[in-house]
PDB file of C-alpha atoms in Angstrom:
ATOM      1  CA  UNK A   1      -0.493  13.938   6.976  1.00 35.00           C
ATOM      2  CA  UNK A   2      -1.251  14.398   3.438  1.00 38.00           C
ATOM      3  CA  UNK A   3      -4.478  17.021   2.347  1.00 35.00           C
ATOM      4  CA  UNK A   4      -4.931  16.969  -1.663  1.00 39.00           C
ATOM      5  CA  UNK A   5      -7.014  19.814  -2.027  1.00 38.00           C
ATOM      6  CA  UNK A   6      -8.154  22.141  -4.524  1.00 39.00           C
ATOM      7  CA  UNK A   7     -11.734  23.109  -4.696  1.00 28.00           C
ATOM      8  CA  UNK A   8     -11.846  27.011  -6.187  1.00 27.00           C
ATOM      9  CA  UNK A   9     -15.250  28.267  -5.391  1.00 28.00           C
ATOM     10  CA  UNK A  10     -15.956  30.432  -8.651  1.00 26.00           C
ATOM     11  CA  UNK A  11     -18.425  33.567  -8.674  1.00 23.00           C
ATOM     12  CA  UNK A  12     -20.408  34.775 -11.079  1.00 28.00           C
ATOM     13  CA  UNK A  13     -21.420  38.661 -11.660  1.00 28.00           C
ATOM     14  CA  UNK A  14     -25.251  38.228 -12.484  1.00 29.00           C
ATOM     15  CA  UNK A  15     -26.449  42.204 -13.509  1.00 30.00           C
ATOM     16  CA  UNK A  16     -29.590  43.428 -12.391  1.00 36.00           C
ATOM     17  CA  UNK A  17     -31.053  46.680 -11.101  1.00 33.00           C
ATOM     18  CA  UNK A  18     -29.656  45.336  -7.286  1.00 42.00           C
ATOM     19  CA  UNK A  19     -25.578  45.252  -8.615  1.00 47.00           C
ATOM     20  CA  UNK A  20     -23.899  42.268  -8.986  1.00 49.00           C
ATOM     21  CA  UNK A  21     -24.854  39.379  -6.816  1.00 54.00           C
ATOM     22  CA  UNK A  22     -21.632  36.622  -5.783  1.00 56.00           C
ATOM     23  CA  UNK A  23     -23.246  32.624  -7.183  1.00 58.00           C
ATOM     24  CA  UNK A  24     -21.651  30.528  -5.679  1.00 57.00           C
ATOM     25  CA  UNK A  25     -20.969  27.066  -6.760  1.00 56.00           C
ATOM     26  CA  UNK A  26     -22.100  24.417  -5.026  1.00 59.00           C
ATOM     27  CA  UNK A  27     -19.190  22.284  -3.015  1.00 59.00           C
ATOM     28  CA  UNK A  28     -18.527  18.512  -3.798  1.00 62.00           C
ATOM     29  CA  UNK A  29     -19.093  16.626  -0.860  1.00 66.00           C
ATOM     30  CA  UNK A  30     -15.798  15.580   0.407  1.00 73.00           C
ATOM     31  CA  UNK A  31     -14.017  12.214   1.901  1.00 80.00           C
ATOM     32  CA  UNK A  32     -11.346  10.728   3.829  1.00 85.00           C
ATOM     33  CA  UNK A  33      -9.126   7.787   2.773  1.00 87.00           C
ATOM     34  CA  UNK A  34      -6.187   6.065   2.903  1.00 93.00           C
ATOM     35  CA  UNK A  35      -3.321   5.524   0.977  1.00 94.00           C
ATOM     36  CA  UNK A  36       0.104   3.663   1.041  1.00 97.00           C
ATOM     37  CA  UNK A  37       2.859   2.122  -1.148  1.00 98.00           C
ATOM     38  CA  UNK A  38       5.458  -0.625  -0.327  1.00 98.00           C
ATOM     39  CA  UNK A  39       8.761  -0.849  -2.667  1.00 98.00           C
ATOM     40  CA  UNK A  40       9.145  -3.665  -3.337  1.00 98.00           C
ATOM     41  CA  UNK A  41      11.452  -4.047  -6.030  1.00 98.00           C
ATOM     42  CA  UNK A  42      15.062  -4.508  -5.974  1.00 97.00           C
ATOM     43  CA  UNK A  43      16.360  -3.702  -9.456  1.00 96.00           C
ATOM     44  CA  UNK A  44      13.785  -0.613 -10.020  1.00 97.00           C
ATOM     45  CA  UNK A  45      15.879   1.104  -7.022  1.00 97.00           C
ATOM     46  CA  UNK A  46      15.610   4.107  -4.860  1.00 98.00           C
ATOM     47  CA  UNK A  47      12.801   5.897  -5.932  1.00 98.00           C
ATOM     48  CA  UNK A  48      10.905   9.087  -5.801  1.00 98.00           C
ATOM     49  CA  UNK A  49       7.097   8.916  -4.755  1.00 97.00           C
ATOM     50  CA  UNK A  50       4.856  11.799  -6.008  1.00 96.00           C
ATOM     51  CA  UNK A  51       0.744  11.871  -5.577  1.00 93.00           C
ATOM     52  CA  UNK A  52      -0.563  14.321  -8.457  1.00 89.00           C
ATOM     53  CA  UNK A  53      -4.556  15.400  -8.368  1.00 80.00           C
ATOM     54  CA  UNK A  54      -5.239  18.570 -11.636  1.00 72.00           C
ATOM     55  CA  UNK A  55      -4.091  21.097  -8.821  1.00 75.00           C
ATOM     56  CA  UNK A  56      -1.098  19.695  -7.347  1.00 81.00           C
ATOM     57  CA  UNK A  57       1.273  17.780  -7.398  1.00 88.00           C
ATOM     58  CA  UNK A  58       3.499  16.965  -4.450  1.00 92.00           C
ATOM     59  CA  UNK A  59       6.927  14.159  -3.864  1.00 95.00           C
ATOM     60  CA  UNK A  60       5.435  12.968  -0.527  1.00 95.00           C
ATOM     61  CA  UNK A  61       9.014  10.301  -0.458  1.00 96.00           C
ATOM     62  CA  UNK A  62      12.209  10.276  -1.578  1.00 96.00           C
ATOM     63  CA  UNK A  63      15.293   7.644  -2.562  1.00 97.00           C
ATOM     64  CA  UNK A  64      12.174   5.109  -0.762  1.00 98.00           C
ATOM     65  CA  UNK A  65      15.019   1.916  -1.135  1.00 98.00           C
ATOM     66  CA  UNK A  66      13.732  -1.966  -1.575  1.00 98.00           C
ATOM     67  CA  UNK A  67      11.945  -3.042   1.898  1.00 97.00           C
ATOM     68  CA  UNK A  68      10.335   0.368   2.804  1.00 97.00           C
ATOM     69  CA  UNK A  69       7.894   1.662   2.198  1.00 97.00           C
ATOM     70  CA  UNK A  70       5.756   5.297   2.528  1.00 97.00           C
ATOM     71  CA  UNK A  71       5.017   6.010   5.470  1.00 96.00           C
ATOM     72  CA  UNK A  72       6.468   4.095   7.140  1.00 93.00           C
ATOM     73  CA  UNK A  73       4.518   2.596   9.555  1.00 89.00           C
ATOM     74  CA  UNK A  74       0.848   3.761   8.923  1.00 93.00           C
ATOM     75  CA  UNK A  75      -0.733   5.168   6.144  1.00 96.00           C
ATOM     76  CA  UNK A  76      -1.337   8.594   4.923  1.00 94.00           C
ATOM     77  CA  UNK A  77      -4.638  10.439   5.038  1.00 91.00           C
ATOM     78  CA  UNK A  78      -5.924  11.730   2.091  1.00 86.00           C
ATOM     79  CA  UNK A  79      -9.194  14.704   1.874  1.00 79.00           C
ATOM     80  CA  UNK A  80     -10.499  14.204  -1.756  1.00 73.00           C
ATOM     81  CA  UNK A  81     -13.166  14.743  -3.694  1.00 68.00           C
ATOM     82  CA  UNK A  82     -16.321  12.145  -3.758  1.00 65.00           C
ATOM     83  CA  UNK A  83     -19.357  11.396  -5.907  1.00 64.00           C
ATOM     84  CA  UNK A  84     -20.951   9.629  -3.097  1.00 58.00           C
ATOM     85  CA  UNK A  85     -20.712   8.896   0.403  1.00 56.00           C
ATOM     86  CA  UNK A  86     -18.799   5.554  -0.148  1.00 57.00           C
ATOM     87  CA  UNK A  87     -16.485   5.984  -3.994  1.00 57.00           C
ATOM     88  CA  UNK A  88     -14.138   9.115  -3.730  1.00 58.00           C
ATOM     89  CA  UNK A  89     -14.089  10.692  -7.345  1.00 58.00           C
ATOM     90  CA  UNK A  90     -12.286   8.507 -10.427  1.00 53.00           C
ATOM     91  CA  UNK A  91      -8.692  10.171 -11.388  1.00 56.00           C
ATOM     92  CA  UNK A  92      -8.715  12.382  -8.270  1.00 73.00           C
ATOM     93  CA  UNK A  93      -5.262  11.044  -7.320  1.00 86.00           C
ATOM     94  CA  UNK A  94      -2.671  10.063  -9.210  1.00 90.00           C
ATOM     95  CA  UNK A  95       0.590   8.114  -8.355  1.00 95.00           C
ATOM     96  CA  UNK A  96       3.856   8.540  -9.655  1.00 96.00           C
ATOM     97  CA  UNK A  97       6.989   6.259  -9.021  1.00 97.00           C
ATOM     98  CA  UNK A  98       9.773   8.179 -10.367  1.00 97.00           C
ATOM     99  CA  UNK A  99      13.677   6.212 -10.259  1.00 97.00           C
ATOM    100  CA  UNK A 100      16.165   9.027  -8.281  1.00 96.00           C
ATOM    101  CA  UNK A 101      17.806  10.567  -9.080  1.00 94.00           C
ATOM    102  CA  UNK A 102      17.544  10.565 -13.015  1.00 94.00           C
ATOM    103  CA  UNK A 103      13.525  11.335 -12.995  1.00 94.00           C
ATOM    104  CA  UNK A 104      12.703   8.119 -15.804  1.00 96.00           C
ATOM    105  CA  UNK A 105       9.170   6.533 -14.071  1.00 96.00           C
ATOM    106  CA  UNK A 106       9.337   3.505 -13.148  1.00 97.00           C
ATOM    107  CA  UNK A 107       5.634   2.876 -14.266  1.00 96.00           C
ATOM    108  CA  UNK A 108       2.617   4.426 -15.884  1.00 95.00           C
ATOM    109  CA  UNK A 109       1.277   6.730 -14.176  1.00 93.00           C
ATOM    110  CA  UNK A 110      -1.512   5.113 -11.932  1.00 91.00           C
ATOM    111  CA  UNK A 111      -4.709   6.467 -11.201  1.00 89.00           C
ATOM    112  CA  UNK A 112      -5.577   5.646  -7.556  1.00 87.00           C
ATOM    113  CA  UNK A 113      -8.852   3.164  -6.638  1.00 83.00           C
ATOM    114  CA  UNK A 114     -10.097   4.034  -3.552  1.00 80.00           C
ATOM    115  CA  UNK A 115     -12.897   4.846  -0.993  1.00 81.00           C
ATOM    116  CA  UNK A 116     -13.814   6.710   1.545  1.00 81.00           C
ATOM    117  CA  UNK A 117     -13.215   5.493   5.504  1.00 86.00           C
ATOM    118  CA  UNK A 118     -10.940   2.290   3.340  1.00 89.00           C
ATOM    119  CA  UNK A 119      -7.617   1.603   3.331  1.00 94.00           C
ATOM    120  CA  UNK A 120      -5.488   0.630   0.655  1.00 94.00           C
ATOM    121  CA  UNK A 121      -1.553  -0.443   0.528  1.00 96.00           C
ATOM    122  CA  UNK A 122      -0.320  -0.619  -3.166  1.00 97.00           C
ATOM    123  CA  UNK A 123       2.819  -2.472  -3.937  1.00 98.00           C
ATOM    124  CA  UNK A 124       5.784  -2.287  -6.958  1.00 98.00           C
ATOM    125  CA  UNK A 125       7.154  -5.775  -7.815  1.00 98.00           C
ATOM    126  CA  UNK A 126       8.522  -7.273 -10.002  1.00 97.00           C
ATOM    127  CA  UNK A 127       6.693  -9.843 -12.651  1.00 96.00           C
ATOM    128  CA  UNK A 128       9.496 -12.234 -14.719  1.00 94.00           C
ATOM    129  CA  UNK A 129      11.900  -8.897 -15.227  1.00 93.00           C
ATOM    130  CA  UNK A 130       9.447  -5.713 -15.413  1.00 95.00           C
ATOM    131  CA  UNK A 131       7.973  -4.448 -13.255  1.00 97.00           C
ATOM    132  CA  UNK A 132       3.926  -4.378 -11.837  1.00 97.00           C
ATOM    133  CA  UNK A 133       2.536  -1.882  -9.395  1.00 97.00           C
ATOM    134  CA  UNK A 134      -0.640  -4.443  -7.411  1.00 97.00           C
ATOM    135  CA  UNK A 135      -3.131  -2.953  -4.967  1.00 95.00           C
ATOM    136  CA  UNK A 136      -5.070  -4.105  -2.318  1.00 94.00           C
ATOM    137  CA  UNK A 137      -7.995  -3.099  -0.477  1.00 92.00           C
ATOM    138  CA  UNK A 138      -6.829  -3.225   4.109  1.00 95.00           C
ATOM    139  CA  UNK A 139      -9.823  -5.306   5.537  1.00 94.00           C
ATOM    140  CA  UNK A 140      -9.061  -5.588   9.453  1.00 95.00           C
ATOM    141  CA  UNK A 141      -9.837  -4.972  12.754  1.00 94.00           C
ATOM    142  CA  UNK A 142      -9.147  -3.287  15.570  1.00 94.00           C
ATOM    143  CA  UNK A 143      -7.620  -6.764  17.439  1.00 96.00           C
ATOM    144  CA  UNK A 144      -8.859  -7.499  20.485  1.00 96.00           C
ATOM    145  CA  UNK A 145      -6.680  -6.878  23.489  1.00 96.00           C
ATOM    146  CA  UNK A 146      -3.078  -8.486  24.177  1.00 96.00           C
ATOM    147  CA  UNK A 147      -3.074  -9.722  20.738  1.00 97.00           C
ATOM    148  CA  UNK A 148      -2.204  -8.018  16.593  1.00 98.00           C
ATOM    149  CA  UNK A 149      -2.894  -8.645  13.049  1.00 98.00           C
ATOM    150  CA  UNK A 150      -0.640 -10.432  10.080  1.00 98.00           C
ATOM    151  CA  UNK A 151      -1.278 -10.473   6.636  1.00 98.00           C
ATOM    152  CA  UNK A 152       0.631 -12.163   4.824  1.00 98.00           C
ATOM    153  CA  UNK A 153       1.502 -11.410   0.661  1.00 98.00           C
ATOM    154  CA  UNK A 154       3.296 -13.571  -2.003  1.00 98.00           C
ATOM    155  CA  UNK A 155       5.016 -11.114  -4.509  1.00 98.00           C
ATOM    156  CA  UNK A 156       6.892 -13.695  -5.535  1.00 98.00           C
ATOM    157  CA  UNK A 157       7.997 -14.722  -9.045  1.00 96.00           C
ATOM    158  CA  UNK A 158       9.751 -17.896  -7.912  1.00 96.00           C
ATOM    159  CA  UNK A 159       7.586 -20.029  -6.693  1.00 96.00           C
ATOM    160  CA  UNK A 160       4.689 -20.125  -7.926  1.00 93.00           C
ATOM    161  CA  UNK A 161       2.616 -21.683  -3.925  1.00 97.00           C
ATOM    162  CA  UNK A 162       4.384 -19.914  -0.910  1.00 98.00           C
ATOM    163  CA  UNK A 163       3.072 -20.925   3.021  1.00 98.00           C
ATOM    164  CA  UNK A 164       3.948 -18.941   5.816  1.00 98.00           C
ATOM    165  CA  UNK A 165       5.309 -20.854   9.544  1.00 97.00           C
ATOM    166  CA  UNK A 166       5.316 -19.524  12.404  1.00 97.00           C
ATOM    167  CA  UNK A 167       8.678 -21.293  14.192  1.00 96.00           C
ATOM    168  CA  UNK A 168       6.315 -22.562  16.674  1.00 93.00           C
ATOM    169  CA  UNK A 169       3.478 -24.345  14.147  1.00 92.00           C
ATOM    170  CA  UNK A 170       0.701 -21.177  16.061  1.00 94.00           C
ATOM    171  CA  UNK A 171      -0.187 -19.521  12.633  1.00 96.00           C
ATOM    172  CA  UNK A 172      -0.072 -20.870   9.532  1.00 97.00           C
ATOM    173  CA  UNK A 173      -1.365 -19.052   5.827  1.00 97.00           C
ATOM    174  CA  UNK A 174      -0.779 -22.035   3.094  1.00 97.00           C
ATOM    175  CA  UNK A 175      -0.814 -22.245  -0.243  1.00 97.00           C
ATOM    176  CA  UNK A 176      -0.754 -18.199  -1.817  1.00 97.00           C
ATOM    177  CA  UNK A 177       0.345 -18.190  -5.122  1.00 97.00           C
ATOM    178  CA  UNK A 178       2.342 -15.619  -7.276  1.00 97.00           C
ATOM    179  CA  UNK A 179       0.235 -12.354  -6.145  1.00 97.00           C
ATOM    180  CA  UNK A 180      -2.462 -13.576  -3.746  1.00 97.00           C
ATOM    181  CA  UNK A 181      -2.962 -12.744  -0.338  1.00 97.00           C
ATOM    182  CA  UNK A 182      -4.136 -13.981   2.794  1.00 97.00           C
ATOM    183  CA  UNK A 183      -6.559 -12.192   4.658  1.00 97.00           C
ATOM    184  CA  UNK A 184      -5.594 -10.913   8.132  1.00 97.00           C
ATOM    185  CA  UNK A 185      -4.330 -13.228  10.656  1.00 97.00           C
ATOM    186  CA  UNK A 186      -5.708 -12.765  14.417  1.00 97.00           C
ATOM    187  CA  UNK A 187      -2.591 -13.473  16.440  1.00 97.00           C
ATOM    188  CA  UNK A 188      -0.732 -13.837  19.532  1.00 96.00           C
ATOM    189  CA  UNK A 189       2.116 -10.477  19.969  1.00 97.00           C
ATOM    190  CA  UNK A 190       5.930 -11.697  21.670  1.00 97.00           C
ATOM    191  CA  UNK A 191       9.520 -12.068  19.106  1.00 97.00           C
ATOM    192  CA  UNK A 192       8.256 -14.456  16.647  1.00 97.00           C
ATOM    193  CA  UNK A 193      10.495 -16.450  13.805  1.00 98.00           C
ATOM    194  CA  UNK A 194       8.451 -16.670  10.499  1.00 98.00           C
ATOM    195  CA  UNK A 195       9.338 -19.792   7.261  1.00 98.00           C
ATOM    196  CA  UNK A 196       8.449 -19.224   3.647  1.00 98.00           C
ATOM    197  CA  UNK A 197       7.670 -22.837   1.953  1.00 98.00           C
ATOM    198  CA  UNK A 198       7.905 -23.398  -0.992  1.00 98.00           C
ATOM    199  CA  UNK A 199       4.779 -25.695  -1.532  1.00 97.00           C
ATOM    200  CA  UNK A 200       6.312 -27.422  -4.307  1.00 95.00           C
ATOM    201  CA  UNK A 201       9.085 -28.076  -2.531  1.00 95.00           C
ATOM    202  CA  UNK A 202       8.511 -28.772   0.434  1.00 95.00           C
ATOM    203  CA  UNK A 203      12.039 -26.563   0.490  1.00 97.00           C
ATOM    204  CA  UNK A 204      12.783 -23.368   3.394  1.00 98.00           C
ATOM    205  CA  UNK A 205      13.062 -20.219   0.914  1.00 98.00           C
ATOM    206  CA  UNK A 206      12.494 -17.473   3.926  1.00 98.00           C
ATOM    207  CA  UNK A 207      12.280 -16.121   7.434  1.00 98.00           C
ATOM    208  CA  UNK A 208      11.303 -13.267   9.473  1.00 97.00           C
ATOM    209  CA  UNK A 209      12.018 -12.585  12.965  1.00 98.00           C
ATOM    210  CA  UNK A 210       9.041 -10.291  14.179  1.00 97.00           C
ATOM    211  CA  UNK A 211       9.096  -8.051  17.396  1.00 98.00           C
ATOM    212  CA  UNK A 212       4.817  -7.786  17.523  1.00 98.00           C
ATOM    213  CA  UNK A 213       3.311  -5.795  19.638  1.00 97.00           C
ATOM    214  CA  UNK A 214      -0.631  -5.427  21.301  1.00 98.00           C
ATOM    215  CA  UNK A 215      -2.752  -3.726  18.488  1.00 97.00           C
ATOM    216  CA  UNK A 216      -0.545  -3.214  15.663  1.00 97.00           C
ATOM    217  CA  UNK A 217      -1.478  -4.785  12.143  1.00 97.00           C
ATOM    218  CA  UNK A 218       0.976  -6.581  10.248  1.00 98.00           C
ATOM    219  CA  UNK A 219       2.392  -7.063   6.211  1.00 98.00           C
ATOM    220  CA  UNK A 220       4.718 -10.097   5.677  1.00 98.00           C
ATOM    221  CA  UNK A 221       5.754 -10.406   2.357  1.00 98.00           C
ATOM    222  CA  UNK A 222       7.968 -12.749  -0.145  1.00 98.00           C
ATOM    223  CA  UNK A 223       9.567 -10.421  -3.116  1.00 98.00           C
ATOM    224  CA  UNK A 224      13.047 -11.129  -5.159  1.00 96.00           C
ATOM    225  CA  UNK A 225      16.796  -9.482  -5.252  1.00 95.00           C
ATOM    226  CA  UNK A 226      19.051 -10.400  -7.253  1.00 92.00           C
ATOM    227  CA  UNK A 227      17.801 -13.343  -8.472  1.00 93.00           C
ATOM    228  CA  UNK A 228      17.157 -15.168  -5.097  1.00 95.00           C
ATOM    229  CA  UNK A 229      13.170 -14.891  -3.294  1.00 97.00           C
ATOM    230  CA  UNK A 230      13.823 -11.758  -0.249  1.00 97.00           C
ATOM    231  CA  UNK A 231      11.243 -12.089   2.905  1.00 98.00           C
ATOM    232  CA  UNK A 232      10.353  -8.531   4.795  1.00 97.00           C
ATOM    233  CA  UNK A 233       7.944  -7.445   6.817  1.00 97.00           C
ATOM    234  CA  UNK A 234       5.967  -3.525   7.885  1.00 97.00           C
ATOM    235  CA  UNK A 235       3.658  -1.965  10.452  1.00 96.00           C
ATOM    236  CA  UNK A 236       0.612  -0.709   8.181  1.00 95.00           C
ATOM    237  CA  UNK A 237      -1.179  -0.071  11.176  1.00 88.00           C
TER     238      UNK A 237
END
């Protein structure tokens, strides 16, 4: 867990007959939020991932490889200042993505857009030869007993529209345009094969094999590497 702090108690002295009396500044509300990052840009190479506030900077992942995420298999829980019960104070946390080992910025630093008690995923992708950082709010419920959640993201600029299908035809997420993502679908568990289909040509692009576990939430995605489409998956929760 990462705890991002930054409040300092400011004491002032009020002169008077009674001497020096401390006055403490009001404590701002604090809220918990949840953050996940996926490295889906093969051309960017390994990454150093940093989170920074006005009083702290921390490298949370070093040499993060293409096709992997931080945290692996979940979300980072952050405790940060808030302007209300639902909105995290703008600019409270900044995400920096640096190439490893030369430490050059891959994209401009991004002020994270986070909401109290909400889950958010950020992804670095290749958008027509340029690095692009995208994000989404992850809205999902705890799946029913014996089932899981599945989502599909089309992060591959080579294909305008892609459909995700299970081998046994029990799941189909149709016509996802580039940079689009589906809602989370409740699905059965066990060993599953998923096909990624080019909607314009009706041809198979790639496939993945996943062992889906009860109670888990999965993100299936299509991106690209070395001029070819690349299908991947990750556990979000």
